[in-house]
Amino acid sequence: MNCQEIEKYCLDYCDNNLSSELRRPFEEHLEQCKHCRNLLYLTGMENEVLADPVDIPALAPDFNARLLDRIQAHGPLYPNEKVKSGGQFHEYLFNRPYVKRSWALLVAALLLVLLIPPILNQDSNNNRQLAGNNTLQTQILPQQSNLMEKASLDKAHDEYLKQETIQPQSDSTGGDSTPVYGDGEVRYKSSKQEIPEQEIPLAVHEPDELIPGNGSSREVGKSNLSSRSITNHQEELKPYPENLPVGYELVQNNVSNGQYIYQYRENTTNTELNIIITPLDQQISAGSMGAADSAAVKTSAAESCPILDPNTEDPVSPAAVLNSSNKHIGSADVAYNLMVSGNLPQEKIDFIASSITLGKK
Amino acid sequence: MISDEMLVEQTLTGDISAFEEIVNRYKNSVFAIAYRMTGQYQEAEDISQDIFINLYEKMYQFDGNKKLSPWIHRIAVNTSISALRKKKNMVSLSFDEAFVPNYEAFSGFDMHNPQFQVESKELKAEINAAIMELPESYRAVITLRYQMDFNNQEIAGILGTSRDNVEVRIHRARKALRRVILKRCQERGIINELSRD
């Protein structure tokens, strides 16, 4: 056995773990090698020092007392409760700071999810109510008035389908649900109502959008309406007919003597329609207009709408006779007389007049 | 005698006296580890306090199907190593008092050499100083193996490693200790004959 092997087995020899086969050559080498004897001596000293418990001083007598003081000063620790029984583990868990923060964030997110949709719905309901009461905020959001009005119409339809407590204004209507202003309350027409005789699809025409450069009519209407005893924001609203049969295009509209005059044309049959909306108080005050007299209105309409003159040279005019129909329509604030005239049979004129509703723009 | 595991159960129900009994059973071994790791009495005692505080706070994590002893000593070793790493600037690592063990020479050898006798006391001081120069991991395994007298299997349970790995660690730690001792002894002229140079 050489010195390297002695160094290798030195620890085992000191621990008395060397086999007899190795122990004899190990000891024989030690007898002859002073270096390895010193190495063995050092190893023994190491073991003795390492394993000597004498050098470990005793703990101070008050070690336990100070430790328990620290534990009690630490406050009630969760380990005081029994974990495996389920005890107050949830209290321990939920009282951890990061868990508290997580719960706060979660609650805030839930509140946002739960509260925002009702708020949005409330806003849309307010818009619908404002639209129904002729109080569109054109001064506040003039550019959104059209969108708000259309949204209010859709929601009004939904509400009507749910409630079905409001009777239709007339027996002839169809198409999309549309608010009807008349007799002092807002009512909505149902798409379920039957259309008598023939089905005439209705469409909504918005005069200012269809006729470019006609924005001055709004100003005219405003100036005329300003003399009436209505609120300022209502003065900016101009009535216009809705639910006209499909195919009629607005060709002209103007305001004259407080009357809102709309002229429509249906190009395929060369049918023309003239609608005059007159505020009732204006009509009464005007006196000379004779709004109640349909013949006078008919004459007035014929004069104001030369394209509907029966003496026109239009070769494809389907009806040479100019028929008309009157009805009162409006809201709680303002009532109007609606006169519909055109080169159509009287029954169709009556039907169209009954189906027309008023919008405000 | 009530078992360690039962004491843990009682401690978890809020019985402080049960925890105090655990402290009484393990405070000496825990302090021995801390003292061997730090080499300073006050430091070792403070670390021992921290070890038991950690034990108390983590007691709900204890697996009742296992033995408490390896778990406590693992906490002791880890807490001691953490404390040492936090105080790396603590340079003066020397034992508070010298060792005067009853040295007996190995039989069959000339261990009564007067030179060795004279140098033995100084040599032991050098060995203790060399231990403190070892890395914490080596120091921990040497403490567990020789000071705490754990076998390799128990050390493996404490350190969370295999038995073979423990043997390797012990062997490397002893070799490292030997190198440090020789270096220190050569610098101070103690047992020069150990060196072949």
CSV table of C-alpha atoms in Angstrom, one decimal, chain B:
chain,number,residue,atom,x,y,z
B,1,MET,CA,-43.4,10.0,26.8
B,2,ILE,CA,-45.6,11.9,24.4
B,3,SER,CA,-44.3,11.7,20.8
B,4,ASP,CA,-42.9,14.7,18.9
B,5,GLU,CA,-45.7,14.4,16.4
B,6,MET,CA,-48.3,14.5,19.1
B,7,LEU,CA,-46.7,17.6,20.5
B,8,VAL,CA,-47.0,19.2,17.1
B,9,GLU,CA,-50.7,18.4,17.0
B,10,GLN,CA,-51.1,20.0,20.4
B,11,THR,CA,-49.1,23.0,19.4
B,12,LEU,CA,-51.4,23.5,16.4
B,13,THR,CA,-54.4,23.6,18.7
B,14,GLY,CA,-52.8,26.5,20.6
B,15,ASP,CA,-51.0,24.6,23.4
B,16,ILE,CA,-47.9,26.7,23.9
B,17,SER,CA,-46.7,24.3,26.6
B,18,ALA,CA,-46.5,21.6,23.9
B,19,PHE,CA,-44.3,23.8,21.8
B,20,GLU,CA,-42.1,24.5,24.8
B,21,GLU,CA,-41.6,20.8,25.2
B,22,ILE,CA,-40.5,20.6,21.6
B,23,VAL,CA,-38.0,23.4,22.3
B,24,ASN,CA,-36.7,21.6,25.4
B,25,ARG,CA,-36.1,18.4,23.4
B,26,TYR,CA,-34.3,20.0,20.5
B,27,LYS,CA,-32.8,23.3,21.7
B,28,ASN,CA,-29.4,21.7,22.4
B,29,SER,CA,-29.0,20.1,19.0
B,30,VAL,CA,-30.3,23.2,17.3
B,31,PHE,CA,-27.9,25.4,19.2
B,32,ALA,CA,-25.1,23.0,18.5
B,33,ILE,CA,-25.7,23.3,14.7
B,34,ALA,CA,-26.0,27.1,15.0
B,35,TYR,CA,-22.9,27.3,17.1
B,36,ARG,CA,-20.9,25.0,14.8
B,37,MET,CA,-22.0,27.0,11.8
B,38,THR,CA,-21.3,30.5,13.3
B,39,GLY,CA,-18.6,29.9,15.9
B,40,GLN,CA,-20.0,32.6,18.1
B,41,TYR,CA,-22.2,32.0,21.1
B,42,GLN,CA,-24.4,35.1,20.9
B,43,GLU,CA,-24.9,34.7,17.2
B,44,ALA,CA,-25.7,31.0,17.6
B,45,GLU,CA,-28.2,31.8,20.3
B,46,ASP,CA,-30.0,34.4,18.2
B,47,ILE,CA,-30.1,32.0,15.3
B,48,SER,CA,-31.5,29.3,17.6
B,49,GLN,CA,-34.3,31.7,18.6
B,50,ASP,CA,-35.0,32.4,14.9
B,51,ILE,CA,-35.0,28.7,14.2
B,52,PHE,CA,-37.7,28.0,16.7
B,53,ILE,CA,-39.7,31.0,15.5
B,54,ASN,CA,-39.5,29.7,12.0
B,55,LEU,CA,-40.5,26.3,13.3
B,56,TYR,CA,-43.5,27.7,15.1
B,57,GLU,CA,-44.6,29.7,12.1
B,58,LYS,CA,-44.3,26.8,9.7
B,59,MET,CA,-45.6,24.1,12.0
B,60,TYR,CA,-48.8,23.9,10.1
B,61,GLN,CA,-46.8,22.7,7.1
B,62,PHE,CA,-45.4,19.7,9.0
B,63,ASP,CA,-46.4,16.3,7.6
B,64,GLY,CA,-47.6,14.3,10.5
B,65,ASN,CA,-46.7,11.1,8.8
B,66,LYS,CA,-43.0,11.9,9.0
B,67,LYS,CA,-40.5,12.4,11.8
B,68,LEU,CA,-40.1,15.7,13.4
B,69,SER,CA,-36.4,15.5,14.1
B,70,PRO,CA,-35.1,15.7,10.5
B,71,TRP,CA,-37.5,18.5,9.8
B,72,ILE,CA,-36.4,20.6,12.7
B,73,HIS,CA,-32.7,20.1,11.8
B,74,ARG,CA,-33.3,21.0,8.2
B,75,ILE,CA,-34.9,24.2,9.4
B,76,ALA,CA,-31.8,24.7,11.7
B,77,VAL,CA,-29.3,24.2,8.9
B,78,ASN,CA,-31.2,26.3,6.4
B,79,THR,CA,-31.7,29.1,8.9
B,80,SER,CA,-28.1,29.1,9.9
B,81,ILE,CA,-26.9,29.2,6.4
B,82,SER,CA,-29.2,32.0,5.6
B,83,ALA,CA,-28.0,33.9,8.6
B,84,LEU,CA,-24.4,33.4,7.6
B,85,ARG,CA,-25.0,34.6,4.1
B,86,LYS,CA,-26.7,37.7,5.4
B,87,LYS,CA,-23.7,38.5,7.5
B,88,LYS,CA,-20.9,37.7,5.1
B,89,ASN,CA,-19.0,40.7,6.4
B,90,MET,CA,-18.6,38.9,9.7
B,91,VAL,CA,-14.9,38.1,9.3
B,92,SER,CA,-13.9,37.1,12.8
B,93,LEU,CA,-15.1,33.6,13.0
B,94,SER,CA,-13.3,31.9,15.9
B,95,PHE,CA,-14.6,29.7,18.7
B,96,ASP,CA,-14.9,31.4,22.0
B,97,GLU,CA,-12.7,29.0,23.8
B,98,ALA,CA,-10.0,26.5,23.0
B,99,PHE,CA,-10.6,22.8,23.1
B,100,VAL,CA,-8.9,20.6,25.5
B,101,PRO,CA,-10.1,17.1,24.7
B,102,ASN,CA,-8.7,13.9,26.2
B,103,TYR,CA,-6.5,13.0,23.4
B,104,GLU,CA,-5.5,9.4,23.1
B,105,ALA,CA,-3.1,8.2,20.5
B,106,PHE,CA,-4.1,5.5,18.1
B,107,SER,CA,-2.8,2.2,19.3
B,108,GLY,CA,0.3,0.8,17.6
B,109,PHE,CA,1.7,4.2,16.6
B,110,ASP,CA,4.2,6.5,18.1
B,111,MET,CA,1.7,9.2,19.1
B,112,HIS,CA,3.6,10.3,22.1
B,113,ASN,CA,6.0,12.3,20.0
B,114,PRO,CA,6.8,15.4,22.2
B,115,GLN,CA,6.4,17.6,19.2
B,116,PHE,CA,2.9,16.4,18.6
B,117,GLN,CA,2.0,16.8,22.3
B,118,VAL,CA,3.2,20.4,22.3
B,119,GLU,CA,1.4,21.2,19.1
B,120,SER,CA,-1.8,19.3,19.8
B,121,LYS,CA,-3.6,22.2,21.5
B,122,GLU,CA,-2.6,24.6,18.9
B,123,LEU,CA,-3.5,22.1,16.2
B,124,LYS,CA,-7.0,21.7,17.5
B,125,ALA,CA,-7.5,25.5,17.5
B,126,GLU,CA,-6.3,25.5,13.9
B,127,ILE,CA,-8.8,22.7,13.0
B,128,ASN,CA,-11.7,24.7,14.5
B,129,ALA,CA,-10.6,27.8,12.6
B,130,ALA,CA,-10.3,25.8,9.4
B,131,ILE,CA,-13.9,24.5,9.9
B,132,MET,CA,-15.1,28.1,9.9
B,133,GLU,CA,-13.3,28.8,6.7
B,134,LEU,CA,-15.3,26.1,4.9
B,135,PRO,CA,-18.2,26.9,2.7
B,136,GLU,CA,-21.6,26.8,4.6
B,137,SER,CA,-22.7,23.7,2.8
B,138,TYR,CA,-19.5,21.8,3.8
B,139,ARG,CA,-19.7,23.1,7.2
B,140,ALA,CA,-23.3,22.0,7.6
B,141,VAL,CA,-22.6,18.4,6.4
B,142,ILE,CA,-19.6,18.2,8.7
B,143,THR,CA,-21.6,19.5,11.6
B,144,LEU,CA,-24.4,17.0,11.0
B,145,ARG,CA,-22.1,14.1,10.5
B,146,TYR,CA,-19.5,14.6,13.2
B,147,GLN,CA,-21.0,17.0,15.7
B,148,MET,CA,-24.6,15.8,15.7
B,149,ASP,CA,-23.7,12.2,15.0
B,150,PHE,CA,-26.3,11.7,12.4
B,151,ASN,CA,-25.8,8.8,10.0
B,152,ASN,CA,-25.8,9.4,6.3
B,153,GLN,CA,-29.4,8.4,5.9
B,154,GLU,CA,-30.5,10.9,8.4
B,155,ILE,CA,-28.4,13.6,6.9
B,156,ALA,CA,-29.9,12.8,3.6
B,157,GLY,CA,-33.4,13.3,5.1
B,158,ILE,CA,-32.3,16.6,6.7
B,159,LEU,CA,-30.6,18.0,3.6
B,160,GLY,CA,-33.2,16.6,1.2
B,161,THR,CA,-30.8,14.6,-0.9
B,162,SER,CA,-29.7,11.0,-1.4
B,163,ARG,CA,-27.5,9.0,0.9
B,164,ASP,CA,-24.9,8.6,-1.8
B,165,ASN,CA,-24.8,12.3,-2.3
B,166,VAL,CA,-24.3,12.8,1.4
B,167,GLU,CA,-21.3,10.5,1.3
B,168,VAL,CA,-19.9,12.4,-1.6
B,169,ARG,CA,-20.5,15.7,0.2
B,170,ILE,CA,-18.8,14.4,3.4
B,171,HIS,CA,-15.8,13.2,1.5
B,172,ARG,CA,-15.4,16.5,-0.3
B,173,ALA,CA,-15.9,18.4,2.9
B,174,ARG,CA,-13.2,16.5,4.6
B,175,LYS,CA,-10.8,17.0,1.8
B,176,ALA,CA,-11.5,20.7,1.8
B,177,LEU,CA,-11.0,20.8,5.5
B,178,ARG,CA,-7.7,19.0,5.2
B,179,ARG,CA,-6.5,21.5,2.6
B,180,VAL,CA,-7.4,24.4,4.8
B,181,ILE,CA,-5.8,22.8,7.9
B,182,LEU,CA,-2.5,22.1,6.0
B,183,LYS,CA,-2.4,25.5,4.7
B,184,ARG,CA,-2.9,27.1,8.1
B,185,CYS,CA,-0.5,24.8,9.8
B,186,GLN,CA,2.2,25.4,7.2
B,187,GLU,CA,1.7,29.2,7.6
B,188,ARG,CA,2.2,28.8,11.3
B,189,GLY,CA,4.9,26.2,11.3
B,190,ILE,CA,2.8,23.5,12.9
B,191,ILE,CA,3.5,19.9,12.0
B,192,ASN,CA,5.6,20.8,9.0
B,193,GLU,CA,6.3,17.2,8.4
B,194,LEU,CA,2.8,16.7,7.0
B,195,SER,CA,3.9,18.5,3.9
B,196,ARG,CA,5.9,16.6,1.3
B,197,ASP,CA,7.3,19.8,-0.1
